[in-house]
């Protein structure tokens, strides 16, 4: 505004000069004053025009800047949105990866649980032992171990063959190792109706029934009657079997 006021002041000054000189006789000074006034007026007009031009240019610059700023803001917003979407996509990927890991872990756990279940009889087998015999002479193992922590141990004999018990019968009889041969011999005369186990014989610690193919029989061993310093053995007392079907029973 200051620059606009200066030309107005100059115009006023020039006019006053023209008025002051107008009363003189010489026309030349008046003419010079008129020229000066005209120039001042022209200068003022130029200055106003230039100022107007500057204002328009400033406005145009301001508008351009505003448009640029707006464009920048839109671009920034677009970038931010793109970043946000990229972040969201990354987060989703991570979440899905985590979910996949979780599912994988669950599958592993389930597999481990299933595997553990299948091993469960063996894992808890110290107090619940299983032994097999088939249509040939012989058990599937020549040693069983019972955990000392068990108050009693259940031994299950499974006949995996097909022959009947009078042809290929088996039982599982627990005795002291020192009594093995004597009990085996006594069993031969005990008869099939008694499962070839001598009746009332206190050398018999535990005994299953005599079984044939496809059958199962269990007996319980009272661990409190066993002596840690004594060797124990199991045998099949079916006639002729005890010399081959025998094994050691240890307390682990
Ligand atoms: Zn046998």
Short mmCIF file of C-alpha atoms and ligand atoms in Angstrom, two decimals:
data_model
loop_
_atom_site.label_atom_id
_atom_site.label_comp_id
_atom_site.label_asym_id
_atom_site.label_seq_id
_atom_site.Cartn_x
_atom_site.Cartn_y
_atom_site.Cartn_z
CA UNK A 1 0.00 0.00 0.00
CA UNK A 2 2.93 2.29 0.73
CA UNK A 3 4.20 2.05 -2.85
CA UNK A 4 0.75 3.07 -4.13
CA UNK A 5 0.63 6.10 -1.84
CA UNK A 6 3.92 7.52 -3.01
CA UNK A 7 2.79 8.09 -6.64
CA UNK A 8 -0.41 9.74 -5.36
CA UNK A 9 1.72 12.05 -3.27
CA UNK A 10 3.92 12.83 -6.27
CA UNK A 11 0.84 13.59 -8.39
CA UNK A 12 -0.41 15.93 -5.68
CA UNK A 13 3.00 17.61 -5.42
CA UNK A 14 3.17 18.04 -9.20
CA UNK A 15 -0.30 19.58 -9.29
CA UNK A 16 0.60 22.01 -6.52
CA UNK A 17 3.71 23.03 -8.45
CA UNK A 18 1.57 23.57 -11.60
CA UNK A 19 -0.88 25.74 -9.62
CA UNK A 20 1.96 27.70 -8.00
CA UNK A 21 3.61 28.42 -11.37
CA UNK A 22 0.37 29.14 -13.19
CA UNK A 23 0.23 32.74 -11.97
CA UNK A 24 3.56 33.62 -13.63
CA UNK A 25 3.90 35.44 -17.02
CA UNK A 26 6.32 33.06 -18.59
CA UNK A 27 4.47 30.15 -20.21
CA UNK A 28 7.56 27.96 -20.36
CA UNK A 29 7.77 27.22 -16.66
CA UNK A 30 4.07 26.35 -16.74
CA UNK A 31 4.63 24.07 -19.69
CA UNK A 32 7.59 22.43 -17.93
CA UNK A 33 5.50 21.99 -14.84
CA UNK A 34 2.74 20.42 -16.93
CA UNK A 35 5.24 18.02 -18.48
CA UNK A 36 6.60 17.17 -15.09
CA UNK A 37 3.07 16.56 -13.84
CA UNK A 38 2.29 14.42 -16.86
CA UNK A 39 5.48 12.40 -16.34
CA UNK A 40 4.70 12.05 -12.68
CA UNK A 41 1.18 10.95 -13.57
CA UNK A 42 2.57 8.47 -16.12
CA UNK A 43 5.10 7.21 -13.62
CA UNK A 44 2.33 6.86 -11.09
CA UNK A 45 0.20 5.01 -13.63
CA UNK A 46 3.14 2.76 -14.53
CA UNK A 47 3.83 2.14 -10.89
CA UNK A 48 0.16 1.31 -10.28
CA UNK A 49 0.15 -0.93 -13.34
CA UNK A 50 3.37 -2.61 -12.21
CA UNK A 51 1.97 -2.98 -8.72
CA UNK A 52 -1.21 -4.48 -10.13
CA UNK A 53 0.88 -6.77 -12.31
CA UNK A 54 2.89 -7.78 -9.23
CA UNK A 55 -0.29 -8.41 -7.29
CA UNK A 56 -1.68 -10.56 -10.10
CA UNK A 57 1.63 -12.37 -10.44
CA UNK A 58 1.81 -12.83 -6.69
CA UNK A 59 -1.75 -14.14 -6.71
CA UNK A 60 -0.89 -16.44 -9.60
CA UNK A 61 2.23 -17.61 -7.78
CA UNK A 62 0.21 -18.11 -4.63
CA UNK A 63 -2.40 -20.06 -6.59
CA UNK A 64 0.31 -22.14 -8.25
CA UNK A 65 1.93 -22.76 -4.89
CA UNK A 66 -1.43 -23.69 -3.42
CA UNK A 67 -2.07 -26.08 -6.31
CA UNK A 68 1.43 -27.52 -5.91
CA UNK A 69 0.90 -27.85 -2.17
CA UNK A 70 -2.46 -29.52 -2.77
CA UNK A 71 -0.89 -31.84 -5.33
CA UNK A 72 1.92 -32.61 -2.88
CA UNK A 73 -0.62 -33.24 -0.15
CA UNK A 74 -2.58 -35.57 -2.43
CA UNK A 75 0.62 -37.35 -3.45
CA UNK A 76 1.68 -37.62 0.20
CA UNK A 77 -1.75 -38.93 1.12
CA UNK A 78 -1.53 -41.46 -1.71
CA UNK A 79 1.95 -42.48 -0.55
CA UNK A 80 0.72 -42.78 3.02
CA UNK A 81 -2.23 -44.86 1.88
CA UNK A 82 0.04 -47.05 -0.21
CA UNK A 83 2.41 -47.43 2.76
CA UNK A 84 -0.49 -48.23 5.04
CA UNK A 85 -1.77 -50.85 2.59
CA UNK A 86 1.73 -52.31 2.22
CA UNK A 87 2.05 -52.42 6.02
CA UNK A 88 -1.38 -54.01 6.30
CA UNK A 89 -0.39 -56.55 3.66
CA UNK A 90 2.85 -57.28 5.54
CA UNK A 91 0.93 -57.61 8.80
CA UNK A 92 -1.51 -59.96 7.12
CA UNK A 93 1.37 -62.00 5.72
CA UNK A 94 2.94 -62.18 9.17
CA UNK A 95 -0.39 -63.13 10.71
CA UNK A 96 -0.90 -65.83 8.11
CA UNK A 97 2.66 -67.08 8.59
CA UNK A 98 2.04 -67.17 12.34
CA UNK A 99 -1.22 -68.99 11.78
CA UNK A 100 0.53 -71.48 9.51
CA UNK A 101 3.18 -72.03 12.17
CA UNK A 102 0.52 -72.49 14.79
CA UNK A 103 -1.31 -75.01 12.62
CA UNK A 104 1.97 -76.74 11.89
CA UNK A 105 2.79 -76.87 15.61
CA UNK A 106 -0.70 -78.21 16.32
CA UNK A 107 -0.25 -80.90 13.68
CA UNK A 108 3.15 -81.79 15.16
CA UNK A 109 1.69 -81.85 18.64
CA UNK A 110 -1.19 -84.00 17.45
CA UNK A 111 1.24 -86.33 15.70
CA UNK A 112 3.39 -86.46 18.84
CA UNK A 113 0.31 -87.15 20.93
CA UNK A 114 -0.77 -89.94 18.59
CA UNK A 115 2.78 -91.35 18.58
CA UNK A 116 2.86 -91.02 22.38
CA UNK A 117 -0.45 -92.83 22.64
CA UNK A 118 0.82 -95.70 20.55
CA UNK A 119 3.86 -95.88 22.80
CA UNK A 120 1.78 -95.49 25.95
CA UNK A 121 1.57 -99.21 26.79
CA UNK A 122 5.37 -99.44 26.67
CA UNK A 123 5.87 -96.11 28.46
CA UNK A 124 3.62 -97.14 31.35
CA UNK A 125 4.51 -100.77 30.75
CA UNK A 126 6.75 -101.04 33.79
CA UNK A 127 3.58 -101.74 35.79
CA UNK A 128 1.67 -103.31 32.92
CA UNK A 129 3.74 -105.66 30.82
CA UNK A 130 2.70 -107.57 27.73
CA UNK A 131 4.38 -110.65 26.28
CA UNK A 132 3.44 -112.69 23.23
CA UNK A 133 3.76 -116.29 22.07
CA UNK A 134 2.53 -117.90 18.85
CA UNK A 135 2.37 -121.31 17.17
CA UNK A 136 6.10 -121.85 17.55
CA UNK A 137 7.89 -122.52 20.83
CA UNK A 138 9.09 -119.26 22.28
CA UNK A 139 8.03 -115.94 23.71
CA UNK A 140 8.66 -112.73 21.80
CA UNK A 141 11.14 -111.68 24.49
CA UNK A 142 13.44 -113.42 26.93
CA UNK A 143 13.40 -110.64 29.51
CA UNK A 144 10.84 -108.46 31.25
CA UNK A 145 11.56 -105.60 33.61
CA UNK A 146 9.13 -104.28 36.21
CA UNK A 147 9.63 -100.88 37.84
CA UNK A 148 10.50 -101.08 41.53
CA UNK A 149 8.03 -98.23 42.12
CA UNK A 150 5.11 -100.46 41.11
CA UNK A 151 3.19 -101.99 44.00
CA UNK A 152 1.93 -104.61 41.59
CA UNK A 153 2.57 -105.46 37.98
CA UNK A 154 0.04 -106.86 35.56
CA UNK A 155 1.48 -109.24 32.99
CA UNK A 156 -0.65 -110.03 29.96
CA UNK A 157 0.12 -113.01 27.74
CA UNK A 158 -1.19 -112.82 24.18
CA UNK A 159 -1.31 -115.96 22.02
CA UNK A 160 -0.75 -114.65 18.51
CA UNK A 161 -1.04 -118.07 16.85
CA UNK A 162 -3.99 -120.19 15.67
CA UNK A 163 -3.37 -123.59 17.26
CA UNK A 164 -5.64 -124.70 20.17
CA UNK A 165 -4.26 -124.78 23.68
CA UNK A 166 -4.13 -128.59 23.81
CA UNK A 167 -1.74 -128.62 20.84
CA UNK A 168 0.26 -125.41 21.30
CA UNK A 169 -0.99 -123.95 24.60
CA UNK A 170 1.08 -121.41 26.48
CA UNK A 171 1.03 -119.85 29.90
CA UNK A 172 3.25 -117.43 31.76
CA UNK A 173 4.46 -118.56 35.17
CA UNK A 174 6.71 -116.52 37.46
CA UNK A 175 9.11 -118.37 39.75
CA UNK A 176 12.49 -117.91 41.37
CA UNK A 177 15.17 -118.75 38.84
CA UNK A 178 16.39 -121.44 41.23
CA UNK A 179 12.95 -123.12 41.09
CA UNK A 180 12.61 -122.95 37.31
CA UNK A 181 13.47 -126.55 36.40
CA UNK A 182 11.62 -128.11 39.32
CA UNK A 183 8.41 -126.16 38.64
CA UNK A 184 8.70 -126.93 34.91
CA UNK A 185 8.88 -130.62 35.68
CA UNK A 186 6.02 -130.43 38.17
CA UNK A 187 3.84 -128.67 35.63
CA UNK A 188 3.92 -131.65 33.28
CA UNK A 189 1.89 -133.68 35.73
CA UNK A 190 -0.47 -130.91 36.87
CA UNK A 191 -2.83 -131.54 33.94
CA UNK A 192 -4.34 -129.28 31.29
CA UNK A 193 -7.38 -128.57 33.48
CA UNK A 194 -5.02 -126.81 35.91
CA UNK A 195 -3.22 -125.06 33.05
CA UNK A 196 -0.24 -127.35 33.83
CA UNK A 197 0.39 -125.30 36.97
CA UNK A 198 0.96 -127.33 40.16
CA UNK A 199 -1.95 -126.64 42.51
CA UNK A 200 -1.09 -125.16 45.92
CA UNK A 201 2.60 -124.91 45.04
CA UNK A 202 4.06 -121.91 46.89
CA UNK A 203 6.93 -121.76 44.42
CA UNK A 204 4.43 -120.28 41.98
CA UNK A 205 4.58 -116.49 42.42
CA UNK A 206 2.13 -115.69 39.62
CA UNK A 207 0.61 -117.59 36.68
CA UNK A 208 -1.75 -116.98 33.78
CA UNK A 209 -4.25 -119.46 32.42
CA UNK A 210 -3.16 -121.81 29.63
CA UNK A 211 -4.38 -120.27 26.36
CA UNK A 212 -4.59 -121.19 22.69
CA UNK A 213 -4.42 -119.16 19.48
CA UNK A 214 -6.12 -115.76 19.62
CA UNK A 215 -6.60 -115.85 23.38
CA UNK A 216 -5.28 -113.56 26.09
CA UNK A 217 -4.73 -114.08 29.81
CA UNK A 218 -3.39 -111.78 32.52
CA UNK A 219 -1.96 -112.25 35.99
CA UNK A 220 -0.91 -109.81 38.68
CA UNK A 221 2.48 -109.90 40.38
CA UNK A 222 2.53 -108.61 43.96
CA UNK A 223 5.83 -106.74 43.94
CA UNK A 224 6.00 -106.74 47.76
CA UNK A 225 6.77 -110.44 47.77
CA UNK A 226 9.76 -110.04 45.48
CA UNK A 227 13.27 -109.72 46.85
CA UNK A 228 15.68 -107.37 45.12
CA UNK A 229 18.57 -109.79 45.74
CA UNK A 230 16.78 -112.77 44.18
CA UNK A 231 16.75 -113.69 40.50
CA UNK A 232 13.34 -114.44 39.03
CA UNK A 233 12.35 -116.19 35.84
CA UNK A 234 9.22 -116.83 33.80
CA UNK A 235 8.41 -120.05 31.99
CA UNK A 236 5.66 -121.79 30.03
CA UNK A 237 4.72 -124.98 31.90
CA UNK A 238 3.02 -126.67 28.93
CA UNK A 239 4.74 -130.10 28.73
CA UNK A 240 8.01 -129.81 26.88
CA UNK A 241 7.90 -126.01 26.58
CA UNK A 242 9.67 -124.90 29.77
CA UNK A 243 13.12 -125.98 28.54
CA UNK A 244 12.86 -123.42 25.73
CA UNK A 245 10.14 -120.96 26.77
CA UNK A 246 11.85 -119.09 29.57
CA UNK A 247 13.15 -115.66 30.37
CA UNK A 248 14.36 -113.40 33.12
CA UNK A 249 12.10 -111.15 35.19
CA UNK A 250 13.96 -108.24 36.71
CA UNK A 251 13.07 -105.32 38.95
CA UNK A 252 14.22 -102.06 37.38
ZN1 LIG B 1 4.17 -122.86 25.79
#
